[in-house]
mmCIF file of C-alpha atoms and ligand atoms in Angstrom:
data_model
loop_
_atom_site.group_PDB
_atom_site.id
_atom_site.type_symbol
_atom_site.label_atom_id
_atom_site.label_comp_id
_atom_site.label_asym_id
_atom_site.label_seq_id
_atom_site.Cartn_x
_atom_site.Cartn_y
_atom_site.Cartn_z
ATOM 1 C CA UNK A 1 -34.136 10.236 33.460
ATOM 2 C CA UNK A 2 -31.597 10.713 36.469
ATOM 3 C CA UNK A 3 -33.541 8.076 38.557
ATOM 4 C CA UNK A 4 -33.239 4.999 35.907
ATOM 5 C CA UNK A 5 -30.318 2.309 36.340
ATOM 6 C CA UNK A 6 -28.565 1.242 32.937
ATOM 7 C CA UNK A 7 -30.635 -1.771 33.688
ATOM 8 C CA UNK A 8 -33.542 -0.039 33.312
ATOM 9 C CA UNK A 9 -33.196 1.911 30.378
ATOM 10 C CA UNK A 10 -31.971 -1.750 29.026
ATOM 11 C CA UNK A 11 -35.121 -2.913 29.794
ATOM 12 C CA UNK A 12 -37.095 0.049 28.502
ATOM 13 C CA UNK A 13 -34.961 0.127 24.992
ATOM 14 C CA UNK A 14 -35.853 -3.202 24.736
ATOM 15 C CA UNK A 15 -39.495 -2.880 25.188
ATOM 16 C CA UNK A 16 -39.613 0.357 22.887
ATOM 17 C CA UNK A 17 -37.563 -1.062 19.907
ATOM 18 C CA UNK A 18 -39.063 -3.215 17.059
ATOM 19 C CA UNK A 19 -37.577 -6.556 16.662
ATOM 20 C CA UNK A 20 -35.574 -6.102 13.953
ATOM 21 C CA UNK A 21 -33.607 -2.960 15.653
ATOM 22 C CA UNK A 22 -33.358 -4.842 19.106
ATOM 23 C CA UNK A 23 -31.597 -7.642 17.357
ATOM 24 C CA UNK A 24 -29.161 -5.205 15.294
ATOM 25 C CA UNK A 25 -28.310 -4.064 18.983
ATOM 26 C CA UNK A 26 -27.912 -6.659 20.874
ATOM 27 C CA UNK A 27 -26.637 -9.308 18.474
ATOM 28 C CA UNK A 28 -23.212 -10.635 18.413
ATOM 29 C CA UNK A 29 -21.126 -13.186 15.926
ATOM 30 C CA UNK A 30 -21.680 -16.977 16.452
ATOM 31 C CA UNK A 31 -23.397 -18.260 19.612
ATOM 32 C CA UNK A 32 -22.434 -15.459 21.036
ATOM 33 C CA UNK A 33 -19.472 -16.618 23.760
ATOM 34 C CA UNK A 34 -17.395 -13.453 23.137
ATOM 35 C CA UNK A 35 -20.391 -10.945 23.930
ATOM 36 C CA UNK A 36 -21.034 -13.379 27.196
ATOM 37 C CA UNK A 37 -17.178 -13.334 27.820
ATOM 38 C CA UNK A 38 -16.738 -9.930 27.393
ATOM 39 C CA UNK A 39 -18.946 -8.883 30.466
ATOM 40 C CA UNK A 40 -18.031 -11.409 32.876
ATOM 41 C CA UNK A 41 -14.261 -11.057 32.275
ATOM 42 C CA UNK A 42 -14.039 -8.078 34.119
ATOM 43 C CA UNK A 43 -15.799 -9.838 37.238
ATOM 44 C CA UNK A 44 -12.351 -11.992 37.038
ATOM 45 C CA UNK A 45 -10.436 -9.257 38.545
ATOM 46 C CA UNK A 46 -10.726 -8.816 42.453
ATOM 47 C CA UNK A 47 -9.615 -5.781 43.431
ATOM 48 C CA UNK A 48 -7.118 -5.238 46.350
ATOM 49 C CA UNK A 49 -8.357 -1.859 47.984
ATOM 50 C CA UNK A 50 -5.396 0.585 49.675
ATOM 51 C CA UNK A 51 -6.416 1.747 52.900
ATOM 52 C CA UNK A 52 -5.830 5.126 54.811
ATOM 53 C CA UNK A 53 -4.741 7.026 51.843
ATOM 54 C CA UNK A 54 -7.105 10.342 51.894
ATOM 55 C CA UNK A 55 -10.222 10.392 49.499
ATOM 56 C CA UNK A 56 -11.671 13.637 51.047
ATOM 57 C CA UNK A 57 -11.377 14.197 47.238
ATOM 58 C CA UNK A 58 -11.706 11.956 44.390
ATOM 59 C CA UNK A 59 -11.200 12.955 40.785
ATOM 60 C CA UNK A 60 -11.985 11.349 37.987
ATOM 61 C CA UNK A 61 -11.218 13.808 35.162
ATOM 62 C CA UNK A 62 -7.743 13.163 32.940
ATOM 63 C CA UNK A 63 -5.759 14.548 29.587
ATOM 64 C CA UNK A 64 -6.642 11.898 27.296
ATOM 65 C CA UNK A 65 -4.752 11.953 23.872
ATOM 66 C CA UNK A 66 -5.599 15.461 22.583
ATOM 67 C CA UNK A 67 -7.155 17.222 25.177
ATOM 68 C CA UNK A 68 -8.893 17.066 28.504
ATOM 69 C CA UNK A 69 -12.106 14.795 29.505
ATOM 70 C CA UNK A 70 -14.293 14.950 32.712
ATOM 71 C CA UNK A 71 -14.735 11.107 33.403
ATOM 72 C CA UNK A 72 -12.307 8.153 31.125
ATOM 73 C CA UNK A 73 -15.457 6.237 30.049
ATOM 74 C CA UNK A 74 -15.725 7.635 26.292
ATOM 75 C CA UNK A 75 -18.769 7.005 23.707
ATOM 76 C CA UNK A 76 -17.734 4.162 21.483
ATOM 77 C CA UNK A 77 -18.437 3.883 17.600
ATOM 78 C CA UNK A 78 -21.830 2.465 16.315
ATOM 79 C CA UNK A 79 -23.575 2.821 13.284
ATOM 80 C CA UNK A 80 -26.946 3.452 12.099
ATOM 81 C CA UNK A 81 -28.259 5.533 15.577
ATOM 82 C CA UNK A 82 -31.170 6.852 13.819
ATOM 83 C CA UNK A 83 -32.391 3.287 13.978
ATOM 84 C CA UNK A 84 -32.617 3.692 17.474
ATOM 85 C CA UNK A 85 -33.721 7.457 18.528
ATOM 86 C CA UNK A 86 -34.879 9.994 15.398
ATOM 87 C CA UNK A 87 -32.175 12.524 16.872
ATOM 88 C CA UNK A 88 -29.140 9.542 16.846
ATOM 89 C CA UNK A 89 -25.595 10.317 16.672
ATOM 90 C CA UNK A 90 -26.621 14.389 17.294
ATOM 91 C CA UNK A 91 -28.242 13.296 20.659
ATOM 92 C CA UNK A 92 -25.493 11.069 21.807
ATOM 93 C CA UNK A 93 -22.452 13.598 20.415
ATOM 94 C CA UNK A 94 -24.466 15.862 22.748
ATOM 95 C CA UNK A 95 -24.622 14.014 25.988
ATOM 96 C CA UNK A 96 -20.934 12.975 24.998
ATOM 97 C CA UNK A 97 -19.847 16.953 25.009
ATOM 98 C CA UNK A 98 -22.339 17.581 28.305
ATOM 99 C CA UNK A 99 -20.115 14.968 30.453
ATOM 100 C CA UNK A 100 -16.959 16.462 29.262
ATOM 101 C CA UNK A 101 -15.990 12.995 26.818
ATOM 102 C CA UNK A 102 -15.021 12.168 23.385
ATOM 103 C CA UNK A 103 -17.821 11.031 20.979
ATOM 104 C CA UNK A 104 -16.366 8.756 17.899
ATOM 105 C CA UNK A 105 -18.607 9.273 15.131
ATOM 106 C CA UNK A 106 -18.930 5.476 13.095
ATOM 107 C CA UNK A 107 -18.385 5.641 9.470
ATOM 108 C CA UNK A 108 -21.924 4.056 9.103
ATOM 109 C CA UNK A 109 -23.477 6.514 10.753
ATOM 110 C CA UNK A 110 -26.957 8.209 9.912
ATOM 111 C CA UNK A 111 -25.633 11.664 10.161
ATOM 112 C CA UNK A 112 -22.696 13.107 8.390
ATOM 113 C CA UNK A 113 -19.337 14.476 9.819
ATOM 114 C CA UNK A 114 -20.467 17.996 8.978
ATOM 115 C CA UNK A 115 -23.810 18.044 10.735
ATOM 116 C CA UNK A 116 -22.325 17.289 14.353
ATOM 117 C CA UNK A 117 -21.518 21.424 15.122
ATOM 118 C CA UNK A 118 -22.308 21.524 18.844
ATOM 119 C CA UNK A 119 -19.568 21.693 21.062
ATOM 120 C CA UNK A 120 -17.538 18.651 22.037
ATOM 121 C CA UNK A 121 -14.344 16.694 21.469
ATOM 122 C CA UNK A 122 -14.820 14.250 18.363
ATOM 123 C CA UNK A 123 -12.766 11.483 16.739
ATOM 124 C CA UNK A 124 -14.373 9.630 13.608
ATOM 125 C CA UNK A 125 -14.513 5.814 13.022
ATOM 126 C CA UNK A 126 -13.131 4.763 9.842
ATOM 127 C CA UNK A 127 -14.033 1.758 7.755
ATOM 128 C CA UNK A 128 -11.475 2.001 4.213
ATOM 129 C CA UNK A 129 -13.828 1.661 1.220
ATOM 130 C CA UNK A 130 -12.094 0.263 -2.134
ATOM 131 C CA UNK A 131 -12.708 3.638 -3.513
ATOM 132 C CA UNK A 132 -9.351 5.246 -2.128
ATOM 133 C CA UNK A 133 -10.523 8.205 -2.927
ATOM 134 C CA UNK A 134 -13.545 8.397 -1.342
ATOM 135 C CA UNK A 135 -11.738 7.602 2.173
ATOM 136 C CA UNK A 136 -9.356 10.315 1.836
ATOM 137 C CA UNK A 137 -11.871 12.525 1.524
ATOM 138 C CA UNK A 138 -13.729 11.762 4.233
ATOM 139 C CA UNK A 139 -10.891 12.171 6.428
ATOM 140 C CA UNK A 140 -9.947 15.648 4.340
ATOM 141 C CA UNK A 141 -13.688 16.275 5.618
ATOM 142 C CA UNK A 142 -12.898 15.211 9.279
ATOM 143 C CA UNK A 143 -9.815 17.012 9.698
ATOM 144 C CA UNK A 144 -11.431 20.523 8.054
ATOM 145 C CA UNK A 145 -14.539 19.803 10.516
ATOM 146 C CA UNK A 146 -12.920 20.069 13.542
ATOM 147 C CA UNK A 147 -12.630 15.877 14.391
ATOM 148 C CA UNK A 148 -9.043 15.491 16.471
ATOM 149 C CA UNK A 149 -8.344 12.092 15.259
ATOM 150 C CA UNK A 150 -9.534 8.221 12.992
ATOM 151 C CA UNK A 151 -10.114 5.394 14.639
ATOM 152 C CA UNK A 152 -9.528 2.814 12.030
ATOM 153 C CA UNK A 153 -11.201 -0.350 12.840
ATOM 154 C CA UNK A 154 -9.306 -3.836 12.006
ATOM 155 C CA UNK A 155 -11.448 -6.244 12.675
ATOM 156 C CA UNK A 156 -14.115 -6.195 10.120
ATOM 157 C CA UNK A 157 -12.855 -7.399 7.302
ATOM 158 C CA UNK A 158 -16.196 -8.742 6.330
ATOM 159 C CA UNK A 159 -19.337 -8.976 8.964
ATOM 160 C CA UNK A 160 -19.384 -11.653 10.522
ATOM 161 C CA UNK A 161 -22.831 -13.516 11.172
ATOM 162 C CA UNK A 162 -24.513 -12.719 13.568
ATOM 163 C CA UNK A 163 -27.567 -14.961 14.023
ATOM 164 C CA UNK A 164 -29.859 -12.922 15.463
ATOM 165 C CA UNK A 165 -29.612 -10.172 12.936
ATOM 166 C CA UNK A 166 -29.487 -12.224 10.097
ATOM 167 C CA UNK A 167 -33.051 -13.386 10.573
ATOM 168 C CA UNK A 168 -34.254 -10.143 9.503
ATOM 169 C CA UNK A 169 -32.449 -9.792 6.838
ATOM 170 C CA UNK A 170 -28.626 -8.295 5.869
ATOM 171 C CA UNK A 171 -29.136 -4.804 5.710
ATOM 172 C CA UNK A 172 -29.801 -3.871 9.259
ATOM 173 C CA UNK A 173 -33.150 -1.901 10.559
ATOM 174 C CA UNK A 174 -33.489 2.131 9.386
ATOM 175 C CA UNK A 175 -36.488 4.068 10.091
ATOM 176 C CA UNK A 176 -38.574 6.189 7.047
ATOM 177 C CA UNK A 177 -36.139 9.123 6.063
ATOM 178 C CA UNK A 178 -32.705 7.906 7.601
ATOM 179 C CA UNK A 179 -29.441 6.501 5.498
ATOM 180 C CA UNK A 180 -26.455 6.244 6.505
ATOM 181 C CA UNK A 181 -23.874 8.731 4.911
ATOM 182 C CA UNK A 182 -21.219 9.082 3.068
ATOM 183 C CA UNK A 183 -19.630 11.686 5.115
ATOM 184 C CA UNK A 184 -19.464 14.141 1.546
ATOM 185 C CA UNK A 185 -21.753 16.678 3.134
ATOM 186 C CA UNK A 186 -23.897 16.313 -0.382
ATOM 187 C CA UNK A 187 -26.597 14.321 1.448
ATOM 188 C CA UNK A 188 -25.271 11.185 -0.246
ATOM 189 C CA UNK A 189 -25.703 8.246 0.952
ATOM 190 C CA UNK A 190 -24.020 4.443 1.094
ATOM 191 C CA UNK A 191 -26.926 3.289 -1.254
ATOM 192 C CA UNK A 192 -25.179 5.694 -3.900
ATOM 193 C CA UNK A 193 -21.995 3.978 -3.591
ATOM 194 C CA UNK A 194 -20.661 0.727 -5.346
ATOM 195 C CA UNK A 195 -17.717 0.368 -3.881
ATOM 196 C CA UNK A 196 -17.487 -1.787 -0.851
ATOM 197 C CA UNK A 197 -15.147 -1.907 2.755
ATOM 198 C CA UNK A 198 -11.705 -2.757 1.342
ATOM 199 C CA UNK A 199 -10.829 -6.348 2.673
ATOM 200 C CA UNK A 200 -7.410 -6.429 1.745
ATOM 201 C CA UNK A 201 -5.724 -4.271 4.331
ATOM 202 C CA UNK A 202 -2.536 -4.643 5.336
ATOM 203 C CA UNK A 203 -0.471 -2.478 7.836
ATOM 204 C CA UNK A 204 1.537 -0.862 5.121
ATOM 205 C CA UNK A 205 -1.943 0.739 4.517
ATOM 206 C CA UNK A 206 -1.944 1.890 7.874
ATOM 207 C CA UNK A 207 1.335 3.910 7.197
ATOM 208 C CA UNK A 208 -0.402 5.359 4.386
ATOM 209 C CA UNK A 209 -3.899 6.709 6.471
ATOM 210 C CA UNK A 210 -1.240 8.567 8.766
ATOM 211 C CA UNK A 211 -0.052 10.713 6.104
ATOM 212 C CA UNK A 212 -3.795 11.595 5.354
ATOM 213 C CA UNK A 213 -3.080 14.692 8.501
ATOM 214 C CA UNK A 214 -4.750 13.554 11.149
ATOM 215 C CA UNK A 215 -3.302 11.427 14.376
ATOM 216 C CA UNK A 216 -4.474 7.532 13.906
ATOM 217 C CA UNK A 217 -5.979 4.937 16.753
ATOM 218 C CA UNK A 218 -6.147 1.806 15.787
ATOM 219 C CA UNK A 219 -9.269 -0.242 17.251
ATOM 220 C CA UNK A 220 -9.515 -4.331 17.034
ATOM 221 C CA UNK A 221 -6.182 -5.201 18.767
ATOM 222 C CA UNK A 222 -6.079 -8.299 20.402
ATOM 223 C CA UNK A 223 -2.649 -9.223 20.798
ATOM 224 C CA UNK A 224 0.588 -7.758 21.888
ATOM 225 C CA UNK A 225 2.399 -8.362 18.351
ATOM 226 C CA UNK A 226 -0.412 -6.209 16.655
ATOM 227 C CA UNK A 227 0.068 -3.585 18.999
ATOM 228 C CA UNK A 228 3.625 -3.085 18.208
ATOM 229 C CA UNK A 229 3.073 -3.201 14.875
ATOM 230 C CA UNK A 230 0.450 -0.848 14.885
ATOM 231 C CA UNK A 231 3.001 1.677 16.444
ATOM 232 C CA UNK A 232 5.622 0.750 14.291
ATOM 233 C CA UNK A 233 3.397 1.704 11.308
ATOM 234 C CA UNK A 234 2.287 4.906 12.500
ATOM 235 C CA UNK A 235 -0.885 4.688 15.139
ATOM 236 C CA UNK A 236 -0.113 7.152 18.145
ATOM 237 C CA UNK A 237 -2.907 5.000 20.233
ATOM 238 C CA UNK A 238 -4.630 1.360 20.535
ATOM 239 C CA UNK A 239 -8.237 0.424 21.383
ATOM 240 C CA UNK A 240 -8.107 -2.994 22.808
ATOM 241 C CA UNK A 241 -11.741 -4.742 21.143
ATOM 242 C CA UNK A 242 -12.989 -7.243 19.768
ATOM 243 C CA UNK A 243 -16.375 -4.965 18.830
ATOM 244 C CA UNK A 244 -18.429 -5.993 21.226
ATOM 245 C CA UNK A 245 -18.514 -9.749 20.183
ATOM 246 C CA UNK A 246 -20.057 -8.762 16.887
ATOM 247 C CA UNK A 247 -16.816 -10.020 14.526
ATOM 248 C CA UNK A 248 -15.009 -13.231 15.417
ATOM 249 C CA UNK A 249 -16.821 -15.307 17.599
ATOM 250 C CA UNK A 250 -14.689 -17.281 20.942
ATOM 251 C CA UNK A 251 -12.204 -14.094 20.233
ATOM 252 C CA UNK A 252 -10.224 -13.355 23.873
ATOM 253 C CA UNK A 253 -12.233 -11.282 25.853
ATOM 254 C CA UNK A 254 -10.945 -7.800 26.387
ATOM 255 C CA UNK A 255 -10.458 -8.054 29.805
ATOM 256 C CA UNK A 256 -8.138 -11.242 29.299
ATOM 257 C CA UNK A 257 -6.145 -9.072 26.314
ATOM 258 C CA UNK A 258 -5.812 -5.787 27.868
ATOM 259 C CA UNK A 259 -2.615 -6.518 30.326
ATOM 260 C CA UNK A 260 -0.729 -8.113 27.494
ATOM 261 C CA UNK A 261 -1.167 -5.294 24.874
ATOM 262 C CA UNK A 262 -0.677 -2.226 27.712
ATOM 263 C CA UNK A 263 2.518 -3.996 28.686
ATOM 264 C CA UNK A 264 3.876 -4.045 25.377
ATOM 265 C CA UNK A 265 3.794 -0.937 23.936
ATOM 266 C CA UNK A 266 3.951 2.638 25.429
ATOM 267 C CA UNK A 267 1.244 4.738 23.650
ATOM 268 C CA UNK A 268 -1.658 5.324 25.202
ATOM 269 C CA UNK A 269 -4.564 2.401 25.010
ATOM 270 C CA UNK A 270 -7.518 2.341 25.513
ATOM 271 C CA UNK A 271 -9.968 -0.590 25.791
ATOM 272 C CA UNK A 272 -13.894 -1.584 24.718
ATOM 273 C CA UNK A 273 -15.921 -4.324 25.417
ATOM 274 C CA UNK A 274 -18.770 -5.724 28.093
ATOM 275 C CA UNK A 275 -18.345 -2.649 30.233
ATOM 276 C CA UNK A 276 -21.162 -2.007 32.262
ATOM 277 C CA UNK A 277 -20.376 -1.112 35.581
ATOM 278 C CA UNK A 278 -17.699 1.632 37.333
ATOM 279 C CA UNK A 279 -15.841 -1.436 38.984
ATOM 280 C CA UNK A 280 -15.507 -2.389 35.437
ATOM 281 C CA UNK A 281 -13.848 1.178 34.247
ATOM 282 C CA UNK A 282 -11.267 0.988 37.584
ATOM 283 C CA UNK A 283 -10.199 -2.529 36.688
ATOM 284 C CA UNK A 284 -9.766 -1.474 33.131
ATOM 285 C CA UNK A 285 -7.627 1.444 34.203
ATOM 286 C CA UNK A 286 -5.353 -0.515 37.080
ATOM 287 C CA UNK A 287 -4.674 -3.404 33.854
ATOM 288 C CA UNK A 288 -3.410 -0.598 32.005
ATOM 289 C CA UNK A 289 -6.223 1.246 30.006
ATOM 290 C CA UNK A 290 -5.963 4.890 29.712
ATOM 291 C CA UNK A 291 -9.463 5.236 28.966
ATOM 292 C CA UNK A 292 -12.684 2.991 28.089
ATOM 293 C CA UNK A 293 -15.171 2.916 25.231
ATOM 294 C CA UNK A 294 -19.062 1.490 25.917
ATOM 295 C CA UNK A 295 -21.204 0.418 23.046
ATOM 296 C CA UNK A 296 -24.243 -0.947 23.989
ATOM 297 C CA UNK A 297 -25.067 0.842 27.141
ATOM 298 C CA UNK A 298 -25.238 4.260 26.215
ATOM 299 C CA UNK A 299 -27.376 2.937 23.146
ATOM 300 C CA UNK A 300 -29.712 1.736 25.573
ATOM 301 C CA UNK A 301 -29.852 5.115 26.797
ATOM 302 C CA UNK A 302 -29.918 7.127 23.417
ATOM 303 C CA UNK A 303 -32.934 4.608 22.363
ATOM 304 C CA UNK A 304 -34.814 4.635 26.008
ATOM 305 C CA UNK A 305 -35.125 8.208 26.271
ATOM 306 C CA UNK A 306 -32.545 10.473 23.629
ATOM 307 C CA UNK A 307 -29.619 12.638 25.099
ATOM 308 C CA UNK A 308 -30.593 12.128 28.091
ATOM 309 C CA UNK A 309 -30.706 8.622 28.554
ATOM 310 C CA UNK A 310 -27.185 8.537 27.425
ATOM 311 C CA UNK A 311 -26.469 11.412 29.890
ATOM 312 C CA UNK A 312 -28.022 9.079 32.696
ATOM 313 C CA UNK A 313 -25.542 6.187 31.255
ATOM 314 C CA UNK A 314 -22.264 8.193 31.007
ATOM 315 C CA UNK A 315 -23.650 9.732 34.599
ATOM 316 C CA UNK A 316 -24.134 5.975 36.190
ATOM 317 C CA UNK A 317 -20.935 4.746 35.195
ATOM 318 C CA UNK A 318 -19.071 8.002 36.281
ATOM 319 C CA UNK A 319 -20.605 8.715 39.497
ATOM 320 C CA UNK A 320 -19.899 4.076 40.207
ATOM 321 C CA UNK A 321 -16.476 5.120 38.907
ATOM 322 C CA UNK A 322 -16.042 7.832 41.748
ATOM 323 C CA UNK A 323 -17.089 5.290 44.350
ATOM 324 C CA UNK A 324 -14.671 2.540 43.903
ATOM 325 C CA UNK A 325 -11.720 5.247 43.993
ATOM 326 C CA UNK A 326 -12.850 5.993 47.199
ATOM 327 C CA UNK A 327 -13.044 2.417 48.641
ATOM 328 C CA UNK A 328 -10.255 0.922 47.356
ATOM 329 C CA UNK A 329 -8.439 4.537 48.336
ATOM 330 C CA UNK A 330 -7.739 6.286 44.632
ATOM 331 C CA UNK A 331 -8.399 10.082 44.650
ATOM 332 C CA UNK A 332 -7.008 10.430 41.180
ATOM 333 C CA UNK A 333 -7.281 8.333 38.118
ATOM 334 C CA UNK A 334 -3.467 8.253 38.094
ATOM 335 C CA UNK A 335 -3.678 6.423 41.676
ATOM 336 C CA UNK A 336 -5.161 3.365 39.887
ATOM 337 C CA UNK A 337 -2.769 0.982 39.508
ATOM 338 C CA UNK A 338 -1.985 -2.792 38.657
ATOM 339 C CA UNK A 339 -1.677 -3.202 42.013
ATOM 340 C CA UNK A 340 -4.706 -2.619 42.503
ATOM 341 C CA UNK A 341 -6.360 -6.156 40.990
ATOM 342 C CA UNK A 342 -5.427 -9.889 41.188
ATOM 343 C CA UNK A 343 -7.036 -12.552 39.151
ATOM 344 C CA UNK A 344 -9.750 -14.614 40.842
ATOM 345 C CA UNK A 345 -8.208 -18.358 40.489
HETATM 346 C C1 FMN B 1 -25.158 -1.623 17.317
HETATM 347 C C2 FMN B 1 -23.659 -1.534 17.254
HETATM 348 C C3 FMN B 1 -23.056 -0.996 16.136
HETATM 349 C C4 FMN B 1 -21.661 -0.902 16.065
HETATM 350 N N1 FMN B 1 -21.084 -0.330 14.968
HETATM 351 C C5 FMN B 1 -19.742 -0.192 14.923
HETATM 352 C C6 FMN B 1 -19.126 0.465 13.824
HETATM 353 O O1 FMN B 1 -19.803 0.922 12.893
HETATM 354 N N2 FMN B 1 -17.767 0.584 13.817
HETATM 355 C C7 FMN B 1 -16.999 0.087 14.849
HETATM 356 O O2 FMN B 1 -15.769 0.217 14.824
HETATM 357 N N3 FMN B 1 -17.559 -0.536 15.909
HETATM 358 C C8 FMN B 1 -18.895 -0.680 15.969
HETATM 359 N N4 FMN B 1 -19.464 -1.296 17.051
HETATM 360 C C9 FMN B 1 -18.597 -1.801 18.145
HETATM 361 C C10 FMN B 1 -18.407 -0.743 19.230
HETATM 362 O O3 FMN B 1 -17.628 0.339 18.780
HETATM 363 C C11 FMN B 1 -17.690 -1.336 20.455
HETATM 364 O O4 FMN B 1 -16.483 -1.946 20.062
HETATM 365 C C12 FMN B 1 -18.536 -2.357 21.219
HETATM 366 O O5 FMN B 1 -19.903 -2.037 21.179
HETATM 367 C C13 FMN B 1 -18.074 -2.415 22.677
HETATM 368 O O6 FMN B 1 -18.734 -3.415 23.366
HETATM 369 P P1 FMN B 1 -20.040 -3.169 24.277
HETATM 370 O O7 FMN B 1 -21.184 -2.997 23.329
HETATM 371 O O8 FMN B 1 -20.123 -4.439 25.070
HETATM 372 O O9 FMN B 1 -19.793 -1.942 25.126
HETATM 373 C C14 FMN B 1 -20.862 -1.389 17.139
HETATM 374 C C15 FMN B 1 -21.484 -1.924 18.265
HETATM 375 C C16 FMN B 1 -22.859 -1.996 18.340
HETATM 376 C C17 FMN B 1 -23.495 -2.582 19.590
#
């Protein structure tokens, strides 16, 4: 779909999905101020453009972490993409590896660690169960697949409620034939498991997960004395989020958290939430993010029209991305800077 505007494929998702599966999508905790603040937080920023600087060229591919990546917008965790598309998480980890990003496989997800085996850079989402052991074998799993890194997410201690999800019930929408796995590779699934998401984390637990071999993010940090003790405890990297509005409701944008969190530690981080535009990515980046994640859009995408509706997402937001370095006169990524933005009064 190389003609259709994330709008569009918004609009066509929406039209396409049963009721139950729009709401599991679109919902957020509360009345829903965080997943309203989130997007217009980013429209806070002005930016203040450099002039006469060069952009005959304009590149927006980095190192990120482990490796290299064609464009810094990255595919986010979310569970359950079946729900949305029959060829979920395997379409999506292929558009991710077509556009030269990282896909980060959810711990809920509807296909298992070990079926992703095209090409691509992966990290996987981690949610601790009670079951100790069962979490450090899926990351055993992760590591021997191939995946460079966890992202352990914080803030979802319990789900929250989410209003417009809850109507249809707890357990969230799955089509005939999908489940989400237990990462084993046995074709197990969550409904085998009695043991729940362990609610009683602490960050001495975090120093533990590093041990497990592979290099940790942390994802959920809102504030700049959770970022340094995320680093203290062992996480090489930070995702600034407050998941898309879906946990605590009136939590700080992400926008309004970023600059606090990048100025306080020195590890990469990286930042989620309401992004849905290039000028959104560039502000990120000049308040400090070395990278963004998007949820929702590139769901739109995967449940409009499969791979390549998120290919036509990560394609949008690159290609909006490019144009803003070139106004405001950045030809690399490294060329956006805080100078770059002042908040509207
Ligand atoms: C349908 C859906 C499912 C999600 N599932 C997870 C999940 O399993 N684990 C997680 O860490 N974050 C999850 N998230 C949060 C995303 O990783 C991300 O933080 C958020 O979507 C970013 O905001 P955006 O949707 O405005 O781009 C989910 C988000 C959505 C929309």
């Amino acid at each position: 779909m190389p003609d259709a505007s994330i709008a569009e494929l918004r609009d066509r998702a929406e039209r396409l999905l049963p009721p139950a599966t729009r709401d599991f999508l679109a919902a957020g905790a509360g009345r829903e101020t965080t997943v309203t603040g989130n997007e217009a937080a980013w429209d806070r920023w002005w930016l203040r453009p450099r002039m006469m600087v060069g952009v005959g060229t304009v590149d927006t591919t980095g190192t990120l972490l482990d490796g290299p990546v064609s464009t810094p917008v990255l595919l986010g965790p979310a569970g359950r993409q079946r729900a949305l598309h029959p060829d979920g998480e395997t379409a999506a980890a292929a558009a991710a590896a077509a556009a030269g990003t990282v896909y980060c496989l959810a711990t809920s997800a509807t296909t298992d660690l070990h079926d992703l085996t095209g090409p691509g850079r992966r990290w996987l989402q981690l949610y601790v169960s009670e079951d100790r052991a069962h979490t450090h074998r899926v990351v055993g799993n992760a590591a021997a697949a191939g995946y460079e890194r966890i992202v352990l997410t914080l803030d979802r201690p319990i789900e929250a409620t989410r209003p417009r999800s809850r109507r249809h019930g707890t357990l969230g929408p799955l089509p005939p034939g999908a489940a989400v796995t237990t990462h084993l590779g046995d074709g197990s699934t969550r409904a085998h498991v009695a043991s729940r998401w362990d609610r009683t984390l602490t960050w001495t637990d975090l120093a533990r997960l590093t041990e497990l071999g592979l290099p940790l993010t942390v994802k959920g940090v809102l504030r700049a004395d959770d970022a340094l003790r995320a680093v203290e405890y062992g996480a090489d990297s930070v995702i600034v989020s407050n998941h898309g509005g879906r946990q605590l409701d009136g939590a700080v944008p992400t926008a309004v958290a970023l600059a606090e969190v990048a100025a306080a530690i020195d590890v990469p981080v990286l930042v989620d939430g309401g992004i849905r535009t290039g000028g959104a990515v560039f502000r990120a980046l000049a308040l400090g993010a070395a990278a963004v994640l998007i949820g929702r859009p590139y769901l739109w995408g995967l449940a409009a029209a499969g791979a390549a509706g998120v290919t036509t997402v990560l394609d949008t937001l690159t290609a909006e991305l490019r144009e803003t370095m070139t106004l405001a006169g950045c030809p690399t990524l490294a060329d956006i800077t805080a100078d770059l933005v002042t908040p509207a009064s």
